[in-house]
Amino acid sequence: MNKKDLFDCSPIRAFDKLTNGGLKAGEVGLITSKKGLGKTSVLVQFAMDSLLNDKNLVHVSFDQESSNVISWYSSVFAEIAKKKNISNAQELKDEIMKERVILNFNPENFTLAKLINTVKALKDAGTKVTALVIDGVEIKNVTADDAKAVENFAKSENITIWLTSTEESANLSDCASKEVLATIAAVLHIEAKPEGTVLSILKMRGDTPSASLKLDAKTQLISEK
């Protein structure tokens, strides 16, 4: 059993199938929802998918306890691994997590431009970065210049960047300003509905598709409806 086997059964394959291959290198994605509906779980699923695809990942968190972030990865890995009869699960997990760097930021005086400069400094110091996830950005406070800096970094480094932000509305126009949304290729929104927790795709590049996936009630893994 190897990473390729787990990559093939990653929950992100359902997202890729629905979106013609998902987020591409050089693009930025945004995941929104009310608090407590699964933003971090979905973000970690995208992050884990990058690791399973031999990417070098930087995970940015505003949770000062790295153990909380590590726990999310352990949970997601365990649920994906259940889909296969893996005899070397711990060995695979250790191999995968070696390619992950966790950065904890204090939200006070934080800007995305400062973050990008920090990641650039890491790269200059020899740390490989081929995927970046940022959990807990207040997207409505992000300036157009900062959003453009993130987009430019994704393009210049040919990497994927996923962000999460707390937002109650499922309307695309409520997520952020037009200038900020113009820099984001994909916008996903999680909401609770009578049939369960749904992951709606509000934007995929130039399109506004009426498409959605579901989150498993027990595991919070993405799956087809």
Rosetta silent file (secondary structure, phi, psi, omega in degrees, C-alpha in Angstrom):
SEQUENCE: MNKKDLFDCSPIRAFDKLTNGGLKAGEVGLITSKKGLGKTSVLVQFAMDSLLNDKNLVHVSFDQESSNVISWYSSVFAEIAKKKNISNAQELKDEIMKERVILNFNPENFTLAKLINTVKALKDAGTKVTALVIDGVEIKNVTADDAKAVENFAKSENITIWLTSTEESANLSDCASKEVLATIAAVLHIEAKPEGTVLSILKMRGDTPSASLKLDAKTQLISEK
SCORE:     score description
SCORE:     0.000 S_00000001
   1 L     0.000  132.253 -179.828    0.000    0.000    0.000 S_00000001
   2 L  -134.589 -178.378 -177.537    1.378    3.433   -0.944 S_00000001
   3 H   -60.334  -35.114 -178.992    0.343    7.082   -1.149 S_00000001
   4 H   -60.038  -39.522  179.428   -1.066    6.626   -4.651 S_00000001
   5 H   -62.515  -42.429  179.266   -3.600    4.116   -3.349 S_00000001
   6 H   -71.465  -36.769  177.555   -4.803    6.573   -0.700 S_00000001
   7 H   -59.443  -41.173 -177.819   -4.773    9.468   -3.171 S_00000001
   8 H   -64.835  -27.791  179.744   -7.081    7.507   -5.468 S_00000001
   9 L  -107.969   16.417  175.985   -9.665    7.078   -2.691 S_00000001
  10 L   -63.314  143.308  177.310   -9.265   10.573   -1.223 S_00000001
  11 L   -60.405  -19.146 -179.316  -12.581   12.405   -0.672 S_00000001
  12 H   -70.117  -17.116  176.774  -11.242   15.175   -2.911 S_00000001
  13 H   -62.036  -32.685  177.824  -11.764   12.914   -5.937 S_00000001
  14 H   -65.534  -40.020  178.092  -15.498   13.636   -5.587 S_00000001
  15 H   -66.950  -44.433  179.820  -14.778   17.380   -5.740 S_00000001
  16 H   -60.296  -40.735 -179.228  -12.443   16.961   -8.715 S_00000001
  17 H   -62.455  -38.092 -176.419  -15.068   14.932  -10.570 S_00000001
  18 H   -79.962  -18.773 -172.351  -17.686   17.629  -10.085 S_00000001
  19 L  -123.205   25.222  176.627  -15.366   20.519  -11.033 S_00000001
  20 L    55.901   47.460  175.144  -13.418   19.199  -14.012 S_00000001
  21 L   103.867   -4.732  175.230  -10.249   18.501  -12.063 S_00000001
  22 L    74.736 -162.397 -178.903  -10.622   20.832   -9.102 S_00000001
  23 L   -70.055  134.009 -178.101   -8.321   23.660   -8.126 S_00000001
  24 L   -98.252  161.463  173.551   -5.280   23.954  -10.388 S_00000001
  25 L   -58.465  135.037 -177.842   -1.727   25.003   -9.590 S_00000001
  26 L    94.121    3.581 -177.251   -1.565   28.793   -9.544 S_00000001
  27 L  -118.537  157.989 -179.916   -5.108   29.194   -8.203 S_00000001
  28 E  -115.964  136.426  177.094   -6.652   30.264   -4.887 S_00000001
  29 E  -122.249  152.966 -178.631   -9.708   28.673   -3.278 S_00000001
  30 E  -130.084  133.331  176.683  -11.935   29.825   -0.409 S_00000001
  31 E  -117.012  126.175 -179.476  -14.085   27.732    1.958 S_00000001
  32 E  -125.586  158.408  172.215  -16.745   29.519    4.048 S_00000001
  33 E  -178.648  171.768  166.203  -19.401   28.556    6.589 S_00000001
  34 L   -64.321  165.832  176.346  -20.814   29.414    9.968 S_00000001
  35 L   -63.726  140.470  171.304  -18.646   28.432   12.909 S_00000001
  36 L    82.734   11.994 -178.100  -18.586   24.753   13.730 S_00000001
  37 L  -102.406   -3.733  173.460  -19.835   23.306   10.430 S_00000001
  38 L   119.780   17.354  179.869  -16.592   21.751    9.197 S_00000001
  39 H   -57.413  -47.878 -176.676  -14.403   24.357    7.473 S_00000001
  40 H   -65.138  -40.024  178.211  -11.210   23.063    9.068 S_00000001
  41 H   -60.122  -45.846  179.604  -12.082   19.445    8.289 S_00000001
  42 H   -64.848  -42.260  178.359  -12.676   20.264    4.617 S_00000001
  43 H   -59.011  -45.559 -178.972   -9.500   22.355    4.482 S_00000001
  44 H   -65.910  -31.242  175.605   -7.464   19.498    5.963 S_00000001
  45 H   -63.901  -41.676  175.058   -8.974   17.121    3.399 S_00000001
  46 H   -65.840  -40.294  179.395   -7.624   19.357    0.616 S_00000001
  47 H   -64.376  -45.505  178.743   -4.311   19.623    2.474 S_00000001
  48 H   -61.460  -38.779  178.274   -4.082   15.857    2.972 S_00000001
  49 H   -60.502  -39.807  176.913   -4.844   15.352   -0.707 S_00000001
  50 H   -63.275  -43.222  179.061   -1.858   17.551   -1.577 S_00000001
  51 H   -62.842  -41.170  179.096    0.381   15.513    0.725 S_00000001
  52 H   -67.976  -19.192  178.862   -0.838   12.264   -0.832 S_00000001
  53 L   -99.275   24.155  175.541    0.012   13.792   -4.223 S_00000001
  54 L    64.220   30.986  175.315    3.652   14.337   -3.172 S_00000001
  55 L   -91.870  153.777  173.822    3.238   18.055   -2.459 S_00000001
  56 L   -98.383  113.937 -167.609    5.179   19.941    0.197 S_00000001
  57 E  -105.237  138.641  167.273    2.532   21.595    2.336 S_00000001
  58 E  -114.471  124.004  178.250    2.521   24.627    4.624 S_00000001
  59 E  -108.467  119.142 -179.979   -0.490   24.830    6.949 S_00000001
  60 E  -101.949  127.922 -178.198   -1.099   28.255    8.508 S_00000001
  61 E  -132.709  153.355  173.244   -3.213   28.364   11.660 S_00000001
  62 L  -105.249    7.926  172.781   -4.248   30.966   14.211 S_00000001
  63 L   -86.468  117.236 -175.493   -4.671   28.233   16.822 S_00000001
  64 L   -71.664   -7.897  177.726   -1.626   28.527   19.071 S_00000001
  65 L  -100.495  102.185  179.636   -1.841   24.811   19.898 S_00000001
  66 H   -61.309  -25.541 -179.058   -0.234   22.884   17.043 S_00000001
  67 H   -61.458  -31.190  178.440   -1.533   19.686   18.621 S_00000001
  68 H   -66.526  -40.980  178.670   -5.067   20.699   17.577 S_00000001
  69 H   -66.769  -45.368  179.924   -3.999   20.981   13.940 S_00000001
  70 H   -59.155  -37.794  179.508   -2.087   17.701   14.103 S_00000001
  71 H   -62.654  -38.510  177.516   -5.185   16.011   15.513 S_00000001
  72 H   -60.589  -44.891  179.836   -7.226   17.079   12.479 S_00000001
  73 H   -64.171  -41.004  179.383   -4.703   15.481   10.124 S_00000001
  74 H   -61.883  -41.742 -179.009   -4.629   12.279   12.164 S_00000001
  75 H   -66.232  -45.923 -179.144   -8.422   12.052   12.064 S_00000001
  76 H   -65.190  -43.153  178.527   -8.688   12.683    8.323 S_00000001
  77 H   -59.743  -44.770 -178.193   -5.859   10.239    7.559 S_00000001
  78 H   -60.782  -41.560 -178.676   -7.492    7.568    9.706 S_00000001
  79 H   -68.984  -39.151  177.242  -10.838    7.939    7.934 S_00000001
  80 H   -66.985  -41.318 -177.730   -9.258    7.781    4.464 S_00000001
  81 H   -64.244  -26.787  179.271   -7.126    4.797    5.492 S_00000001
  82 L   -63.132  -23.120 -177.917  -10.269    2.906    6.586 S_00000001
  83 L   -73.153  -16.049 -179.990  -11.269    2.696    2.944 S_00000001
  84 L  -125.494  151.696  176.104   -8.285    0.438    2.268 S_00000001
  85 L   -85.118   90.240 -171.855   -6.900   -2.559    4.096 S_00000001
  86 L  -101.483  122.725  178.265   -3.609   -0.950    5.059 S_00000001
  87 L   -90.093  -22.343 -177.046   -1.002   -2.932    6.918 S_00000001
  88 L  -114.556   39.595 -174.427    1.566   -0.117    6.966 S_00000001
  89 H   -58.332  -46.998 -177.685   -0.737    2.768    7.925 S_00000001
  90 H   -64.707  -39.246  178.260    1.555    4.287   10.564 S_00000001
  91 H   -62.816  -44.253  178.307    4.571    4.091    8.255 S_00000001
  92 H   -63.809  -43.465 -179.961    2.645    5.815    5.476 S_00000001
  93 H   -60.242  -45.892  179.856    1.319    8.456    7.856 S_00000001
  94 H   -61.452  -40.137  179.384    4.827    9.245    9.154 S_00000001
  95 H   -63.834  -44.240 -177.581    6.124    9.519    5.580 S_00000001
  96 H   -65.794  -45.759 -173.970    3.321   11.857    4.542 S_00000001
  97 H   -70.203  -14.924  175.851    3.531   14.168    7.556 S_00000001
  98 L   -64.946  -21.917 -177.490    7.239   14.795    6.989 S_00000001
  99 L   -94.010   11.393 -178.142    6.201   16.991    4.056 S_00000001
 100 E  -113.762  133.553  173.852    3.974   19.229    6.225 S_00000001
 101 E  -119.017  130.534  178.107    5.022   22.421    8.009 S_00000001
 102 E  -105.870  126.755  176.566    2.644   24.081   10.492 S_00000001
 103 E  -114.377  126.048  177.124    2.920   27.838   11.073 S_00000001
 104 E  -103.847  125.145 -179.081    1.024   29.417   13.959 S_00000001
 105 L  -114.617  146.440  169.740    0.242   33.123   13.630 S_00000001
 106 L   -82.532  126.486 -176.194   -1.121   35.633   16.115 S_00000001
 107 L   -66.003  -18.924  179.168   -4.183   37.217   14.471 S_00000001
 108 L   -68.095  131.108  178.763   -3.310   40.651   15.861 S_00000001
 109 L    62.869   19.492  179.530   -1.729   42.842   13.183 S_00000001
 110 L   -79.809  139.876  168.212   -1.938   39.922   10.746 S_00000001
 111 L  -138.236  153.455  177.969   -2.141   40.530    7.009 S_00000001
 112 H   -64.592  -31.781  178.712   -1.985   38.091    4.137 S_00000001
 113 H   -63.477  -41.222  177.256    0.863   40.105    2.632 S_00000001
 114 H   -63.567  -40.539  179.174    2.945   39.533    5.789 S_00000001
 115 H   -61.630  -46.388 -179.586    2.123   35.837    5.643 S_00000001
 116 H   -60.081  -39.317  177.808    3.205   35.556    2.024 S_00000001
 117 H   -63.826  -36.774  177.584    6.503   37.259    2.912 S_00000001
 118 H   -65.193  -43.841  179.606    7.016   34.705    5.696 S_00000001
 119 H   -65.983  -37.947  175.852    6.383   31.798    3.323 S_00000001
 120 H   -61.254  -40.109  178.726    8.749   33.353    0.784 S_00000001
 121 H   -64.619  -38.936  176.212   11.415   33.555    3.495 S_00000001
 122 H   -59.981  -45.056  179.933   10.874   29.870    4.292 S_00000001
 123 H   -62.770  -42.825  179.565   11.378   29.012    0.630 S_00000001
 124 H   -63.097  -28.139  179.566   14.520   31.125    0.438 S_00000001
 125 L   -85.366   -0.792  175.016   15.825   29.245    3.474 S_00000001
 126 L   109.658    0.845  178.490   15.331   25.921    1.694 S_00000001
 127 L   -83.950  124.180  178.224   11.832   24.802    2.708 S_00000001
 128 L   -74.613  135.962  177.156    9.882   23.438   -0.250 S_00000001
 129 L  -134.117  108.893  177.581    6.363   24.826   -0.591 S_00000001
 130 L  -120.898    1.633  172.442    4.130   23.382   -3.299 S_00000001
 131 E  -156.449  144.042 -176.729    0.776   23.756   -1.503 S_00000001
 132 E  -137.551  132.089  173.492   -0.464   26.252    1.070 S_00000001
 133 E  -127.389  141.240 -176.256   -3.571   26.259    3.288 S_00000001
 134 E  -130.634  115.163 -172.309   -4.587   29.100    5.608 S_00000001
 135 E  -103.452  113.685  172.475   -7.246   28.413    8.225 S_00000001
 136 L   103.285   35.631  176.750   -9.269   31.277    9.691 S_00000001
 137 L   -81.367  137.343  172.506   -8.805   34.367    7.517 S_00000001
 138 L   -85.328   88.251 -168.664  -11.307   37.196    8.013 S_00000001
 139 H   -62.508  -29.076  179.889  -11.900   37.499    4.294 S_00000001
 140 H   -71.093  -17.878  177.758  -14.082   40.606    4.576 S_00000001
 141 H   -94.866   -1.962 -179.224  -11.145   42.451    6.125 S_00000001
 142 L   -77.845  130.566  178.887   -8.747   41.408    3.356 S_00000001
 143 L   -79.881  160.622  177.428   -7.774   44.256    1.062 S_00000001
 144 H   -61.029  -37.211  179.903   -7.732   43.950   -2.705 S_00000001
 145 H   -65.423  -42.057  179.104   -3.945   44.442   -2.643 S_00000001
 146 H   -66.409  -41.432  178.624   -3.438   41.607   -0.138 S_00000001
 147 H   -62.681  -38.837  178.471   -5.714   39.309   -2.111 S_00000001
 148 H   -66.909  -36.240  177.899   -3.781   40.127   -5.260 S_00000001
 149 H   -62.787  -39.184  177.651   -0.512   39.371   -3.457 S_00000001
 150 H   -66.120  -46.389  178.916   -1.833   35.904   -2.580 S_00000001
 151 H   -60.952  -44.076 -179.442   -2.992   35.274   -6.138 S_00000001
 152 H   -63.292  -37.619  178.723    0.333   36.469   -7.562 S_00000001
 153 H   -65.938  -42.954  177.851    2.225   34.196   -5.155 S_00000001
 154 H   -59.524  -43.011 -179.102    0.128   31.196   -6.198 S_00000001
 155 H   -70.541  -44.418 -176.458    0.801   31.951   -9.860 S_00000001
 156 H   -66.987  -33.559 -179.564    4.493   32.742   -9.516 S_00000001
 157 H   -95.814   -5.364  179.812    5.171   29.597   -7.480 S_00000001
 158 L    57.335   48.950 -178.341    2.665   27.457   -9.427 S_00000001
 159 L  -124.192  164.195  171.981    1.003   26.247   -6.226 S_00000001
 160 E   -95.642  143.686  176.482   -2.526   25.837   -4.890 S_00000001
 161 E  -131.359  125.538  174.651   -3.696   27.967   -1.971 S_00000001
 162 E  -114.588  137.041  177.163   -6.847   27.275    0.065 S_00000001
 163 E  -119.999  154.211  167.615   -8.274   29.701    2.636 S_00000001
 164 E  -122.430  151.988  178.101  -11.121   29.370    5.137 S_00000001
 165 E  -152.809  143.042  177.166  -13.279   32.157    6.528 S_00000001
 166 E   -76.861  124.116 -179.282  -16.344   32.345    8.767 S_00000001
 167 L  -156.368  123.879 -177.635  -19.348   33.522    6.746 S_00000001
 168 L   -78.729  -35.624 -173.825  -23.012   32.741    7.362 S_00000001
 169 L   -73.139  142.082  174.683  -24.379   33.755    3.975 S_00000001
 170 L   -94.810    7.470  177.972  -24.467   31.296    1.080 S_00000001
 171 L   -88.083  128.209 -177.410  -24.547   34.174   -1.417 S_00000001
 172 H   -56.363  -41.435 -175.982  -21.318   34.579   -3.331 S_00000001
 173 H   -67.216  -18.116  179.581  -21.538   38.383   -3.313 S_00000001
 174 H   -83.909  -14.595 -174.070  -21.671   38.415    0.497 S_00000001
 175 H   -67.936  -43.601 -174.396  -18.332   36.591    0.906 S_00000001
 176 L  -165.951  175.846  178.152  -16.030   39.440   -0.051 S_00000001
 177 L   -68.580  161.485  178.391  -15.677   42.464   -2.302 S_00000001
 178 H   -59.768  -36.781 -178.737  -15.722   42.057   -6.081 S_00000001
 179 H   -65.440  -40.595  179.042  -12.035   42.936   -6.199 S_00000001
 180 H   -71.397  -44.395  179.850  -11.129   40.192   -3.715 S_00000001
 181 H   -61.634  -27.989  179.902  -13.435   37.620   -5.329 S_00000001
 182 L   -65.918  -20.963 -179.369  -11.790   38.340   -8.671 S_00000001
 183 L   -92.384   -4.664 -174.088   -8.540   36.863   -7.299 S_00000001
 184 L  -109.913  123.960 -175.976  -10.198   33.648   -6.061 S_00000001
 185 L   -79.000  -35.246 -175.674  -10.811   30.804   -8.504 S_00000001
 186 E  -133.496  135.151  174.590  -13.083   28.657   -6.324 S_00000001
 187 E  -126.379  123.913  179.049  -15.528   29.506   -3.534 S_00000001
 188 E  -118.032  145.178  179.003  -17.170   26.731   -1.495 S_00000001
 189 E  -132.743  131.816  179.282  -19.782   27.168    1.225 S_00000001
 190 E  -101.680  132.402  176.464  -20.804   24.691    3.912 S_00000001
 191 E  -148.155  152.869  178.536  -24.297   24.848    5.350 S_00000001
 192 E   -87.479  127.714  177.602  -26.657   22.666    7.354 S_00000001
 193 E  -126.800  166.137 -179.086  -29.785   21.602    5.484 S_00000001
 194 L   -54.277  -33.176 -178.625  -32.606   19.210    6.373 S_00000001
 195 L   -84.232   -3.118  179.554  -30.933   16.473    4.332 S_00000001
 196 E   131.334 -171.906 -179.913  -27.583   16.997    6.074 S_00000001
 197 E   -83.539  126.613 -172.694  -24.467   19.152    5.813 S_00000001
 198 E  -117.202  139.404  174.984  -23.910   20.318    2.250 S_00000001
 199 E  -107.053  103.416 -177.182  -20.800   21.695    0.531 S_00000001
 200 E   -93.467  140.848  177.052  -22.015   24.028   -2.204 S_00000001
 201 E   -96.223  105.621 -176.981  -19.796   25.238   -5.026 S_00000001
 202 E   -85.003  -27.697 -178.907  -20.560   28.942   -5.392 S_00000001
 203 E  -152.578  138.146  171.250  -17.831   29.690   -7.904 S_00000001
 204 E  -139.943   98.613 -171.652  -15.433   27.703  -10.056 S_00000001
 205 L    57.722 -123.514 -176.040  -13.276   30.014  -12.094 S_00000001
 206 L   -83.354   -4.285 -174.829  -15.605   32.068  -14.271 S_00000001
 207 E   -98.323  157.570  171.129  -18.652   29.915  -13.601 S_00000001
 208 L  -121.722   75.856 -173.152  -21.234   29.955  -10.814 S_00000001
 209 L   -70.907  148.088  173.612  -22.309   26.312  -10.955 S_00000001
 210 L   -95.262   76.772 -174.406  -25.374   25.021   -9.160 S_00000001
 211 E  -138.868  150.623 -179.972  -23.531   22.007   -7.774 S_00000001
 212 E  -154.713  161.622  175.226  -22.927   20.559   -4.355 S_00000001
 213 E  -124.684  177.085  176.562  -21.469   17.666   -2.387 S_00000001
 214 E  -121.328  159.211  172.762  -22.259   16.400    1.082 S_00000001
 215 E  -106.727  129.390  178.671  -20.234   15.968    4.253 S_00000001
 216 L   -58.164  132.814 -175.048  -20.576   12.635    6.005 S_00000001
 217 L   -61.637  -30.671 -177.166  -22.442   13.194    9.265 S_00000001
 218 L   -91.700  -45.979 -172.417  -19.961   11.113   11.261 S_00000001
 219 L   -98.893  -19.087 -174.036  -16.587   11.700    9.612 S_00000001
 220 L    66.970   13.745  176.241  -17.157   15.089    7.858 S_00000001
 221 L   -74.886  144.456  177.270  -15.452   13.654    4.786 S_00000001
 222 E   -68.471  138.210  175.284  -16.589   15.020    1.413 S_00000001
 223 E  -150.287  163.688  178.001  -18.698   12.619   -0.629 S_00000001
 224 L   -70.633  149.642  179.956  -21.026   12.656   -3.604 S_00000001
 225 L   -73.593    0.000    0.000  -24.695   13.357   -2.873 S_00000001
